[in-house]
Coordinates of C-alpha atoms in Angstrom, one line a residue:
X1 CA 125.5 162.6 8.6
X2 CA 123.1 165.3 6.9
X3 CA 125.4 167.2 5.0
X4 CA 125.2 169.2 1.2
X5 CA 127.3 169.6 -1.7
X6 CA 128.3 172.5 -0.6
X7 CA 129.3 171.5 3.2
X8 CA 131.2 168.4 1.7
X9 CA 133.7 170.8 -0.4
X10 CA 134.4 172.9 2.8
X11 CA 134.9 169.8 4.8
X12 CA 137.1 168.4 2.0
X13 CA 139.2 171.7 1.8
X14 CA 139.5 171.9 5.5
X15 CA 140.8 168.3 5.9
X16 CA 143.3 169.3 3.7
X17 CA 144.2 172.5 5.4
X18 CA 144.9 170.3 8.3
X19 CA 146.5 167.6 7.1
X20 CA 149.3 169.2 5.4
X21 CA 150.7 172.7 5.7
X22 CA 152.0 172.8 2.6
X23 CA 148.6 173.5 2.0
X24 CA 146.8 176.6 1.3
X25 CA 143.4 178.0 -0.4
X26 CA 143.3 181.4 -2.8
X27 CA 141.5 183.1 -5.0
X28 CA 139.1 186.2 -5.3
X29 CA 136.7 186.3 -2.0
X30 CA 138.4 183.2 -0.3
X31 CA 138.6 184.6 2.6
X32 CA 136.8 187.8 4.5
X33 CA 133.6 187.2 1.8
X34 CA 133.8 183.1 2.8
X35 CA 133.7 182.5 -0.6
X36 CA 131.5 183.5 -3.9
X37 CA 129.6 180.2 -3.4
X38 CA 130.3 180.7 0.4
X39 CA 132.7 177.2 0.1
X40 CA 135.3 178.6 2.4
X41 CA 133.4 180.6 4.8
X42 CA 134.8 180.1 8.0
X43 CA 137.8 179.2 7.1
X44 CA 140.2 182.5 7.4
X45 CA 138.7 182.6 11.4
X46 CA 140.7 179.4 11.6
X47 CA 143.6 179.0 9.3
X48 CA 144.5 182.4 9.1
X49 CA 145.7 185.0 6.2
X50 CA 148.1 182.7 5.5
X51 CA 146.9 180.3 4.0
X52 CA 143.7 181.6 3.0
X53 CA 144.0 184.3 0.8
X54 CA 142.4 186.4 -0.8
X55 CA 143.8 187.6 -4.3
X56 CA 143.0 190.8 -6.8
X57 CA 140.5 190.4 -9.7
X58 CA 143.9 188.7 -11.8
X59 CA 143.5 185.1 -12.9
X60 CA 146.4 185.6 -14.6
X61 CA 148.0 186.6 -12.0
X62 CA 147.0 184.3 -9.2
X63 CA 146.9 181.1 -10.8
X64 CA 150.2 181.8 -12.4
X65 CA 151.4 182.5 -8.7
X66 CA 149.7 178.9 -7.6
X67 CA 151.6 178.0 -10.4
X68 CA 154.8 179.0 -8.7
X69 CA 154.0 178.0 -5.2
X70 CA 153.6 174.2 -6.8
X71 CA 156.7 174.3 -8.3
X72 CA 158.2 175.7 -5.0
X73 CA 157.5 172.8 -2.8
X74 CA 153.5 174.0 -1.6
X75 CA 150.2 172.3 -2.3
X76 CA 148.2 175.4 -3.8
X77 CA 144.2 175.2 -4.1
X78 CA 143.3 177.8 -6.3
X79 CA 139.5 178.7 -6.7
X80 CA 138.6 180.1 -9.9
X81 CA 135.0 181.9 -9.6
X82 CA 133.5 180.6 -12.9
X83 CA 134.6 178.3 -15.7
X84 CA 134.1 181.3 -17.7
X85 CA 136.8 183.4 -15.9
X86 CA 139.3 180.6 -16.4
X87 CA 139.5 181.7 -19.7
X88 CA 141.8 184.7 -18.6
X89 CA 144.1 182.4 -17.3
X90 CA 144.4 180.1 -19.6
X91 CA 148.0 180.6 -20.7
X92 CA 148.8 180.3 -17.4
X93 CA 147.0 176.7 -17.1
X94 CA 148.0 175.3 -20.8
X95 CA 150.9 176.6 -21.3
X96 CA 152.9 176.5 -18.4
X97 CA 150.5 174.1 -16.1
X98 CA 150.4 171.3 -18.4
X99 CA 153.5 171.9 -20.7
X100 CA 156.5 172.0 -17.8
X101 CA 157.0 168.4 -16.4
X102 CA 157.2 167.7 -20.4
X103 CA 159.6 170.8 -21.2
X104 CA 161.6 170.2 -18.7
X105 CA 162.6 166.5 -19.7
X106 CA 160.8 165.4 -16.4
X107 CA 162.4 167.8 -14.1
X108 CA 159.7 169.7 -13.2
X109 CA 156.4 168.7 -11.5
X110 CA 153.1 171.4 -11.0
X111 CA 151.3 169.8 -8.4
X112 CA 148.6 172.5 -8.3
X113 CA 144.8 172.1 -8.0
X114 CA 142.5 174.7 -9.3
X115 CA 138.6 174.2 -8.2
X116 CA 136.0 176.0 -10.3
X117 CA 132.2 176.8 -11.0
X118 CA 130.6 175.3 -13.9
X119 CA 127.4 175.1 -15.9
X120 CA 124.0 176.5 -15.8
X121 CA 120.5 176.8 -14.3
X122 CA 120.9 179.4 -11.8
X123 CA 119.7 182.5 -14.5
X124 CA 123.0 184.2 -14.3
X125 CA 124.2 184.8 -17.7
X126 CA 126.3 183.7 -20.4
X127 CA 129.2 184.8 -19.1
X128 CA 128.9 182.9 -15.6
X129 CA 126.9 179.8 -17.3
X130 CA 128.7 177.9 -19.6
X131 CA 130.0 173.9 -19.3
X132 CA 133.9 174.3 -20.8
X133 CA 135.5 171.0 -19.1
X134 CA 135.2 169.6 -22.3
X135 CA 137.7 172.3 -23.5
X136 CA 140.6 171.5 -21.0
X137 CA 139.8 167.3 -21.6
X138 CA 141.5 167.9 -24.5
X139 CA 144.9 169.2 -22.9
X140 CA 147.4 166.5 -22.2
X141 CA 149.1 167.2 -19.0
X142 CA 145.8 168.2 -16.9
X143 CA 143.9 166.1 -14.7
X144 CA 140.0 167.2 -15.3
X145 CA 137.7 165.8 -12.0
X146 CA 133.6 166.9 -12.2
X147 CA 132.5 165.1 -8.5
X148 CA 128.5 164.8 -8.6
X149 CA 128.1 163.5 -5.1
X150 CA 128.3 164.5 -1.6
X151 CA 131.3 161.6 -1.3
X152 CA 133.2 162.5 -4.5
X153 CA 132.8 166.5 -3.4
X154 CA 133.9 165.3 0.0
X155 CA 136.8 163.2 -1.4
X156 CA 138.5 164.3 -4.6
X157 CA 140.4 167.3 -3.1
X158 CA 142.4 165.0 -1.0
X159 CA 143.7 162.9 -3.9
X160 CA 144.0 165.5 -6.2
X161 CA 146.2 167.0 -4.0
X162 CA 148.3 163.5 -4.0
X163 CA 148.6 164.3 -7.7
X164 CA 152.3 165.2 -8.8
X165 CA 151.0 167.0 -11.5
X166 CA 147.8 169.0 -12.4
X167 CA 144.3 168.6 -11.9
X168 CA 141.1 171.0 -12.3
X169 CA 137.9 170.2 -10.4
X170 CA 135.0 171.6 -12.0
X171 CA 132.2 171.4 -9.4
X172 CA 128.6 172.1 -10.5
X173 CA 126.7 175.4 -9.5
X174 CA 123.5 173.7 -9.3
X175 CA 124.8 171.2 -6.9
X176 CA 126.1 173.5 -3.8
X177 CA 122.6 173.0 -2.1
X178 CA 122.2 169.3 -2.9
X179 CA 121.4 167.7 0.8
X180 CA 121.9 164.3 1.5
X181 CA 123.4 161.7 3.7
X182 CA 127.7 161.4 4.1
X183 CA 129.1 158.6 6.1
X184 CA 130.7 159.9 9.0
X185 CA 134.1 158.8 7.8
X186 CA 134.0 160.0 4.7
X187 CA 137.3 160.3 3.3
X188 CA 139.4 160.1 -0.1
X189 CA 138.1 158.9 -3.2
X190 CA 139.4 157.3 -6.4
X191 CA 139.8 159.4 -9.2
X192 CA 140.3 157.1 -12.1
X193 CA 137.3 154.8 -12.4
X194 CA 133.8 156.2 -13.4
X195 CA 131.1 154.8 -11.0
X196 CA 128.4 152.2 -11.9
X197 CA 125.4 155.0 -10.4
X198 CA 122.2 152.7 -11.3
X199 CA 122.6 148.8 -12.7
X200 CA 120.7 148.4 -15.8
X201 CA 120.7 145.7 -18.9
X202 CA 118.8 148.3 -21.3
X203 CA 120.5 151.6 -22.3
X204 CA 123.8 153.0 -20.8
X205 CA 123.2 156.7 -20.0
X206 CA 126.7 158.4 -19.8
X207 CA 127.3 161.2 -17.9
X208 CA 129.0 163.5 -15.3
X209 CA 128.7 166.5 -13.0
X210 CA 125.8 168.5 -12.8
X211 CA 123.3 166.6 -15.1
X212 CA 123.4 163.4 -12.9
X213 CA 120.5 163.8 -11.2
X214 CA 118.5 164.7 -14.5
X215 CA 119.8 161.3 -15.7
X216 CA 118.7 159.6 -12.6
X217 CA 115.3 160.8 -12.9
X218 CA 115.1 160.3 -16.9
X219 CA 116.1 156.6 -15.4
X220 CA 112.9 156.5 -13.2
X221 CA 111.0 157.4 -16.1
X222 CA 112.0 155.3 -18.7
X223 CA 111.8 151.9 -16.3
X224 CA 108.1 153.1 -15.9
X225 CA 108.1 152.1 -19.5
X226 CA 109.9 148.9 -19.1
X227 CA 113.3 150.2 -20.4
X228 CA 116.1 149.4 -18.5
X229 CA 118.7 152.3 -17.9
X230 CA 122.2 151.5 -16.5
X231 CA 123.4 155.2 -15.4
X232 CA 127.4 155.8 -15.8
X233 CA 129.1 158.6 -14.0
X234 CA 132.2 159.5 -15.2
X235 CA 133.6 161.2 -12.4
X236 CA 137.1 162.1 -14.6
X237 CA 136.9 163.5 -17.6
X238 CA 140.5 163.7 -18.6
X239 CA 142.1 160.2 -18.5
X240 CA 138.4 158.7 -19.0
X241 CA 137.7 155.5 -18.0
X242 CA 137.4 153.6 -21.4
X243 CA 137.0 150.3 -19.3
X244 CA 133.9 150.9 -17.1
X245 CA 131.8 153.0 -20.4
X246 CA 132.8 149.6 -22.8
X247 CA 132.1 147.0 -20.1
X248 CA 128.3 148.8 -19.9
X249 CA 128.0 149.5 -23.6
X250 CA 128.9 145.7 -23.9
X251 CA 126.0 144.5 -21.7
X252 CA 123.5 147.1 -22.5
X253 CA 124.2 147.6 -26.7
X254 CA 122.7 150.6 -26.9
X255 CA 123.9 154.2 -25.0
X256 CA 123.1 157.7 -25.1
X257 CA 125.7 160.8 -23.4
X258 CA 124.3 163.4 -21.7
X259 CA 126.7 166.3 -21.6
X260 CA 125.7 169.9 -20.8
X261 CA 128.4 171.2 -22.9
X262 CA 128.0 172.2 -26.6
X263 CA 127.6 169.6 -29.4
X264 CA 129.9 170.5 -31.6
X265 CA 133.6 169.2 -30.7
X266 CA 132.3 168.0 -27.0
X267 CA 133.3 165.3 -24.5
X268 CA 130.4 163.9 -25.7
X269 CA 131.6 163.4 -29.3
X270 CA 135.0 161.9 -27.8
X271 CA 133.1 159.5 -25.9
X272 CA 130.5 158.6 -28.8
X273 CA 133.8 158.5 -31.2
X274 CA 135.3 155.9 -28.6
X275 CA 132.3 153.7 -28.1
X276 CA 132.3 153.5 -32.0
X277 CA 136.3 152.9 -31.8
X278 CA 136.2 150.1 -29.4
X279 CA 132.6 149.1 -29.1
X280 CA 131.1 149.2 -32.5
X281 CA 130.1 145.7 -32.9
X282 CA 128.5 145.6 -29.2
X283 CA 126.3 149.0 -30.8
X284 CA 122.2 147.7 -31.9
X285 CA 122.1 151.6 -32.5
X286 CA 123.7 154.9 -33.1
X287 CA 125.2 156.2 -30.0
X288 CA 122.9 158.9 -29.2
X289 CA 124.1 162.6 -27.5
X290 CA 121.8 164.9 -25.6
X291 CA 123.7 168.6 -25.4
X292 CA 123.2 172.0 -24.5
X293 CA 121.5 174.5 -28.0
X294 CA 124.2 176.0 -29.7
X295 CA 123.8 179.4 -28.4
X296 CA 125.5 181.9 -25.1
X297 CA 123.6 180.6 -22.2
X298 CA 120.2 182.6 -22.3
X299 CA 119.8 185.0 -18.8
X300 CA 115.3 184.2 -19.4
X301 CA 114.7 181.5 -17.3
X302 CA 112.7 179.2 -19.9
X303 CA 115.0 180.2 -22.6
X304 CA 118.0 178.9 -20.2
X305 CA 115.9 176.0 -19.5
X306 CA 115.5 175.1 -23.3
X307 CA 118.8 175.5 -23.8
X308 CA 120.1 173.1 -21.7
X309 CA 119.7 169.2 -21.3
X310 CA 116.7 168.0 -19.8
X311 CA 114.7 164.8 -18.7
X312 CA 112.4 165.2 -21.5
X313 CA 115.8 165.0 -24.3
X314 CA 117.3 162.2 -22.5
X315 CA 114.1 159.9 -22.2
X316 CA 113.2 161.2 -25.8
X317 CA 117.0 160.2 -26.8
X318 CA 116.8 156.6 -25.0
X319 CA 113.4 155.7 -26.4
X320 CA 114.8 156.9 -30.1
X321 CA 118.4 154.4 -28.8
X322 CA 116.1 151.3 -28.1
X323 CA 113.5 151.6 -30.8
X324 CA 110.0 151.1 -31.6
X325 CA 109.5 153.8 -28.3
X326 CA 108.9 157.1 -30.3

Protein backbone atom coordinates (compact mmCIF):
# COMPACT_ATOMS: atom_id res chain seq x y z
CA UNK A 1 0.00 0.00 0.00
CA UNK A 2 0.91 3.83 -0.61
CA UNK A 3 1.72 4.93 2.71
CA UNK A 4 4.52 7.74 4.41
CA UNK A 5 6.78 7.85 7.21
CA UNK A 6 4.57 9.56 8.93
CA UNK A 7 1.32 7.27 8.31
CA UNK A 8 3.53 4.09 9.17
CA UNK A 9 4.31 5.60 12.92
CA UNK A 10 0.46 6.15 13.45
CA UNK A 11 -0.28 2.69 12.13
CA UNK A 12 2.55 1.30 14.32
CA UNK A 13 1.22 3.19 17.45
CA UNK A 14 -2.27 2.24 16.80
CA UNK A 15 -1.48 -1.50 16.38
CA UNK A 16 -0.15 -1.23 19.62
CA UNK A 17 -3.01 0.52 21.19
CA UNK A 18 -4.95 -2.42 20.10
CA UNK A 19 -3.07 -5.13 20.85
CA UNK A 20 -2.47 -4.56 24.37
CA UNK A 21 -4.26 -2.36 26.91
CA UNK A 22 -1.59 -2.02 28.90
CA UNK A 23 -0.81 0.30 26.32
CA UNK A 24 -1.08 3.92 26.17
CA UNK A 25 0.40 7.19 24.20
CA UNK A 26 1.41 10.76 26.15
CA UNK A 27 2.97 13.59 25.89
CA UNK A 28 2.54 17.38 25.00
CA UNK A 29 -0.26 17.65 22.06
CA UNK A 30 -0.92 13.85 21.87
CA UNK A 31 -4.12 14.20 21.75
CA UNK A 32 -6.88 17.10 20.92
CA UNK A 33 -3.77 18.89 18.63
CA UNK A 34 -3.18 15.05 16.97
CA UNK A 35 0.20 15.49 17.48
CA UNK A 36 3.17 18.30 16.92
CA UNK A 37 4.10 16.18 13.81
CA UNK A 38 0.34 15.28 13.53
CA UNK A 39 1.56 11.29 14.41
CA UNK A 40 -1.34 10.68 16.64
CA UNK A 41 -4.07 12.58 14.99
CA UNK A 42 -7.03 10.65 15.21
CA UNK A 43 -6.20 8.75 17.75
CA UNK A 44 -8.00 10.27 21.02
CA UNK A 45 -11.59 10.02 18.65
CA UNK A 46 -10.76 6.34 19.06
CA UNK A 47 -8.88 5.27 22.10
CA UNK A 48 -10.11 7.83 24.25
CA UNK A 49 -8.53 10.18 27.14
CA UNK A 50 -7.33 7.38 28.62
CA UNK A 51 -4.98 6.28 27.02
CA UNK A 52 -4.05 9.12 24.91
CA UNK A 53 -3.04 11.84 26.89
CA UNK A 54 -2.14 14.87 26.78
CA UNK A 55 0.46 16.08 29.44
CA UNK A 56 1.72 19.84 30.70
CA UNK A 57 4.81 21.44 29.13
CA UNK A 58 6.96 19.05 32.08
CA UNK A 59 9.32 16.46 30.53
CA UNK A 60 10.36 16.01 33.73
CA UNK A 61 7.40 15.46 34.83
CA UNK A 62 5.78 13.18 32.32
CA UNK A 63 8.40 10.98 31.36
CA UNK A 64 9.17 10.49 35.04
CA UNK A 65 5.40 9.55 35.34
CA UNK A 66 5.91 6.92 32.11
CA UNK A 67 8.56 6.04 34.22
CA UNK A 68 6.25 4.96 36.93
CA UNK A 69 3.47 3.57 34.92
CA UNK A 70 6.36 1.01 33.46
CA UNK A 71 7.31 0.06 36.62
CA UNK A 72 3.56 -0.42 37.62
CA UNK A 73 2.77 -3.10 35.20
CA UNK A 74 1.71 -0.60 31.87
CA UNK A 75 3.40 -0.29 28.54
CA UNK A 76 3.86 3.65 28.33
CA UNK A 77 4.72 5.39 24.89
CA UNK A 78 5.92 8.62 25.75
CA UNK A 79 6.49 11.23 22.85
CA UNK A 80 9.06 13.69 23.49
CA UNK A 81 8.56 16.78 20.91
CA UNK A 82 12.20 17.32 20.08
CA UNK A 83 15.53 15.60 20.85
CA UNK A 84 16.33 18.95 22.19
CA UNK A 85 13.55 18.96 24.81
CA UNK A 86 14.70 15.60 26.12
CA UNK A 87 17.37 17.35 27.64
CA UNK A 88 14.95 18.51 30.46
CA UNK A 89 14.26 15.13 31.26
CA UNK A 90 17.18 13.69 31.31
CA UNK A 91 17.61 12.69 34.92
CA UNK A 92 14.54 11.18 34.55
CA UNK A 93 15.82 8.93 31.57
CA UNK A 94 19.66 8.29 32.88
CA UNK A 95 19.20 8.16 36.09
CA UNK A 96 16.32 6.36 36.92
CA UNK A 97 15.41 4.84 33.29
CA UNK A 98 18.51 3.14 32.78
CA UNK A 99 20.09 2.83 36.35
CA UNK A 100 16.92 0.73 38.22
CA UNK A 101 16.96 -2.90 36.83
CA UNK A 102 20.85 -2.47 37.83
CA UNK A 103 20.11 -0.81 41.39
CA UNK A 104 17.77 -2.88 42.22
CA UNK A 105 19.93 -6.22 41.87
CA UNK A 106 17.57 -7.19 39.02
CA UNK A 107 14.34 -6.54 40.67
CA UNK A 108 13.21 -3.90 38.84
CA UNK A 109 12.35 -3.69 35.05
CA UNK A 110 11.30 -0.05 33.14
CA UNK A 111 9.78 -1.27 30.17
CA UNK A 112 9.04 2.25 28.88
CA UNK A 113 9.38 3.58 25.26
CA UNK A 114 9.93 7.22 24.67
CA UNK A 115 9.64 8.26 20.75
CA UNK A 116 11.19 11.56 19.65
CA UNK A 117 12.04 14.15 16.82
CA UNK A 118 15.47 14.47 15.69
CA UNK A 119 17.85 16.28 13.38
CA UNK A 120 17.66 19.05 10.94
CA UNK A 121 16.56 20.48 7.56
CA UNK A 122 13.29 21.81 8.20
CA UNK A 123 14.79 25.75 9.09
CA UNK A 124 13.61 25.56 12.66
CA UNK A 125 16.30 26.45 14.81
CA UNK A 126 18.99 25.29 16.98
CA UNK A 127 16.98 24.49 19.62
CA UNK A 128 14.52 22.11 17.61
CA UNK A 129 17.50 20.92 15.12
CA UNK A 130 20.06 19.08 16.64
CA UNK A 131 21.07 15.06 16.15
CA UNK A 132 21.78 13.93 20.13
CA UNK A 133 21.20 9.99 19.78
CA UNK A 134 24.76 9.80 19.82
CA UNK A 135 24.48 11.27 23.40
CA UNK A 136 22.19 8.55 24.94
CA UNK A 137 24.36 5.49 22.77
CA UNK A 138 26.59 6.03 25.30
CA UNK A 139 24.20 5.14 28.40
CA UNK A 140 24.22 1.53 29.33
CA UNK A 141 20.76 0.48 30.18
CA UNK A 142 18.92 2.26 27.10
CA UNK A 143 17.90 0.76 23.97
CA UNK A 144 18.56 3.65 21.20
CA UNK A 145 16.32 2.68 17.69
CA UNK A 146 16.64 5.56 14.58
CA UNK A 147 14.02 3.54 11.87
CA UNK A 148 14.73 5.16 8.28
CA UNK A 149 12.04 3.25 6.39
CA UNK A 150 8.42 3.04 5.98
CA UNK A 151 8.80 -0.84 7.50
CA UNK A 152 11.16 -0.15 10.35
CA UNK A 153 8.72 3.13 11.23
CA UNK A 154 5.90 0.73 10.78
CA UNK A 155 7.61 -2.05 12.94
CA UNK A 156 9.91 -1.04 15.73
CA UNK A 157 7.17 0.23 18.21
CA UNK A 158 5.84 -3.15 18.45
CA UNK A 159 9.12 -4.80 19.57
CA UNK A 160 10.29 -2.16 21.51
CA UNK A 161 7.37 -2.52 23.39
CA UNK A 162 8.39 -6.33 23.87
CA UNK A 163 11.53 -4.85 25.50
CA UNK A 164 11.72 -5.50 29.37
CA UNK A 165 13.68 -2.61 29.70
CA UNK A 166 14.17 0.73 27.92
CA UNK A 167 14.34 1.94 24.56
CA UNK A 168 14.26 5.56 22.77
CA UNK A 169 13.14 5.85 19.11
CA UNK A 170 14.51 8.73 17.54
CA UNK A 171 12.53 9.15 14.32
CA UNK A 172 13.76 11.69 11.76
CA UNK A 173 11.87 15.17 11.11
CA UNK A 174 12.76 15.09 7.55
CA UNK A 175 11.25 11.78 7.05
CA UNK A 176 7.41 12.24 8.24
CA UNK A 177 6.49 13.01 4.53
CA UNK A 178 8.61 10.30 2.91
CA UNK A 179 5.95 8.30 0.54
CA UNK A 180 6.46 4.98 -0.50
CA UNK A 181 5.22 1.51 -0.82
CA UNK A 182 4.35 -0.83 2.69
CA UNK A 183 3.31 -4.39 2.29
CA UNK A 184 -0.01 -4.83 3.42
CA UNK A 185 1.05 -7.04 6.28
CA UNK A 186 3.56 -5.09 7.52
CA UNK A 187 4.24 -5.94 10.95
CA UNK A 188 7.24 -6.24 13.68
CA UNK A 189 10.66 -5.82 12.90
CA UNK A 190 13.99 -6.87 14.29
CA UNK A 191 15.82 -4.49 16.26
CA UNK A 192 19.25 -5.88 16.63
CA UNK A 193 20.71 -6.35 13.15
CA UNK A 194 21.65 -3.28 10.88
CA UNK A 195 20.26 -3.87 7.37
CA UNK A 196 22.41 -4.60 4.17
CA UNK A 197 20.36 -1.21 2.23
CA UNK A 198 22.41 -1.48 -1.24
CA UNK A 199 25.10 -4.61 -1.99
CA UNK A 200 28.35 -3.22 -3.03
CA UNK A 201 32.24 -4.57 -3.19
CA UNK A 202 33.76 -0.93 -3.15
CA UNK A 203 33.20 1.35 -0.06
CA UNK A 204 30.90 0.59 2.95
CA UNK A 205 28.89 3.82 3.58
CA UNK A 206 27.59 3.53 7.25
CA UNK A 207 24.79 5.16 8.41
CA UNK A 208 21.33 5.64 10.05
CA UNK A 209 18.16 7.71 10.32
CA UNK A 210 17.59 10.63 8.54
CA UNK A 211 20.75 10.85 6.21
CA UNK A 212 19.88 7.47 4.44
CA UNK A 213 18.48 8.65 1.58
CA UNK A 214 21.48 11.24 1.13
CA UNK A 215 23.68 8.11 1.23
CA UNK A 216 21.61 6.36 -1.28
CA UNK A 217 21.83 9.01 -3.66
CA UNK A 218 25.78 9.75 -2.98
CA UNK A 219 25.60 5.82 -3.91
CA UNK A 220 24.03 6.53 -7.35
CA UNK A 221 26.58 8.98 -7.87
CA UNK A 222 29.62 7.49 -7.13
CA UNK A 223 28.71 4.04 -9.28
CA UNK A 224 28.34 6.61 -12.24
CA UNK A 225 32.02 6.77 -11.59
CA UNK A 226 32.56 3.11 -11.31
CA UNK A 227 32.90 3.02 -7.44
CA UNK A 228 31.06 0.51 -5.87
CA UNK A 229 29.14 1.66 -2.64
CA UNK A 230 27.66 -1.04 -0.20
CA UNK A 231 25.18 1.22 1.99
CA UNK A 232 24.80 -0.04 5.73
CA UNK A 233 21.93 1.05 7.83
CA UNK A 234 22.32 0.73 11.26
CA UNK A 235 18.88 0.74 12.35
CA UNK A 236 20.11 0.52 16.46
CA UNK A 237 22.43 2.60 17.66
CA UNK A 238 22.85 1.31 21.17
CA UNK A 239 23.74 -2.38 21.14
CA UNK A 240 25.29 -1.76 17.45
CA UNK A 241 25.62 -4.42 15.39
CA UNK A 242 29.51 -4.95 15.28
CA UNK A 243 28.80 -8.12 13.01
CA UNK A 244 27.00 -6.82 9.91
CA UNK A 245 29.46 -3.20 9.84
CA UNK A 246 32.77 -5.83 10.02
CA UNK A 247 31.35 -8.46 7.64
CA UNK A 248 31.05 -5.24 5.02
CA UNK A 249 34.21 -3.49 6.07
CA UNK A 250 35.73 -7.10 5.43
CA UNK A 251 34.53 -7.37 1.80
CA UNK A 252 34.69 -3.77 0.78
CA UNK A 253 38.29 -2.54 2.80
CA UNK A 254 37.48 0.74 2.72
CA UNK A 255 34.28 2.76 4.70
CA UNK A 256 33.17 6.12 5.34
CA UNK A 257 30.21 7.02 8.39
CA UNK A 258 27.87 9.46 7.68
CA UNK A 259 26.39 10.77 10.86
CA UNK A 260 24.48 13.99 11.19
CA UNK A 261 25.59 14.45 14.72
CA UNK A 262 28.65 16.51 15.74
CA UNK A 263 32.22 15.21 15.07
CA UNK A 264 33.64 15.51 18.10
CA UNK A 265 32.82 12.42 20.61
CA UNK A 266 30.02 11.05 17.99
CA UNK A 267 28.57 7.67 17.12
CA UNK A 268 30.53 8.14 14.36
CA UNK A 269 33.92 8.10 16.14
CA UNK A 270 32.67 4.90 18.23
CA UNK A 271 31.99 3.19 15.04
CA UNK A 272 35.33 4.38 13.23
CA UNK A 273 37.14 3.51 16.71
CA UNK A 274 35.56 -0.13 16.31
CA UNK A 275 36.26 -0.70 12.72
CA UNK A 276 39.94 0.18 13.75
CA UNK A 277 39.48 -2.25 16.92
CA UNK A 278 38.23 -5.21 15.05
CA UNK A 279 38.84 -4.42 11.43
CA UNK A 280 42.09 -2.76 11.12
CA UNK A 281 43.91 -5.20 8.94
CA UNK A 282 40.77 -5.50 6.47
CA UNK A 283 41.26 -1.23 6.35
CA UNK A 284 43.25 -0.15 2.53
CA UNK A 285 42.34 3.43 4.13
CA UNK A 286 41.55 5.66 6.98
CA UNK A 287 37.99 5.21 7.97
CA UNK A 288 36.54 8.31 6.82
CA UNK A 289 33.52 10.46 8.81
CA UNK A 290 31.16 12.88 7.17
CA UNK A 291 29.40 15.05 10.22
CA UNK A 292 27.45 17.90 10.88
CA UNK A 293 29.92 21.78 11.29
CA UNK A 294 30.60 22.22 14.72
CA UNK A 295 28.26 24.96 15.33
CA UNK A 296 24.04 25.37 16.87
CA UNK A 297 22.05 24.43 13.94
CA UNK A 298 21.91 27.72 11.76
CA UNK A 299 17.83 28.92 11.38
CA UNK A 300 19.30 30.53 7.25
CA UNK A 301 18.37 27.88 5.12
CA UNK A 302 21.86 27.59 3.17
CA UNK A 303 23.73 28.11 6.35
CA UNK A 304 21.62 25.02 7.79
CA UNK A 305 22.28 23.32 4.62
CA UNK A 306 26.18 23.84 4.95
CA UNK A 307 26.06 22.73 8.14
CA UNK A 308 24.82 19.61 7.77
CA UNK A 309 25.96 16.32 5.81
CA UNK A 310 25.40 16.34 2.27
CA UNK A 311 25.80 14.26 -1.04
CA UNK A 312 28.56 16.36 -2.15
CA UNK A 313 30.76 15.39 1.51
CA UNK A 314 29.94 11.91 1.29
CA UNK A 315 30.93 11.30 -2.48
CA UNK A 316 33.81 13.75 -1.76
CA UNK A 317 34.62 11.47 1.41
CA UNK A 318 34.29 8.02 -0.63
CA UNK A 319 36.35 9.25 -3.57
CA UNK A 320 39.22 10.61 -0.83
CA UNK A 321 38.49 6.47 0.92
CA UNK A 322 39.20 4.73 -2.48
CA UNK A 323 41.98 6.91 -3.86
CA UNK A 324 43.33 8.30 -6.98
CA UNK A 325 39.34 9.92 -7.24
CA UNK A 326 40.01 13.57 -5.91
Amino acid sequence: MKTTYREAVRAALRDALQRDERVFLMGEDVGRYGGSFAVSLGLLEEFGPERIRDTPLSESGFVGAGIGAALGGMRPVVEIMTVNFSLLALDQIINNAATLLHMSGGQFNVPVVIRMTTGAGRQLGAQHSHSLEGWYAHIPGLRILAPATLADARGMLWTALQDPDPVLIFEHGSLYNVAGELEDDAGPVDIDKAAVRRQGTGISLITYGGTLPAVFEAADRLAGEGIDAEVIDLRTLRPLDDGTILGSVGKTHRAVVVDEGWRSGSISAEIAARIGDEGFFELDAPVGRVCSEEVPVPYSKHMELAALPSVERIVTAARKAVGGHG
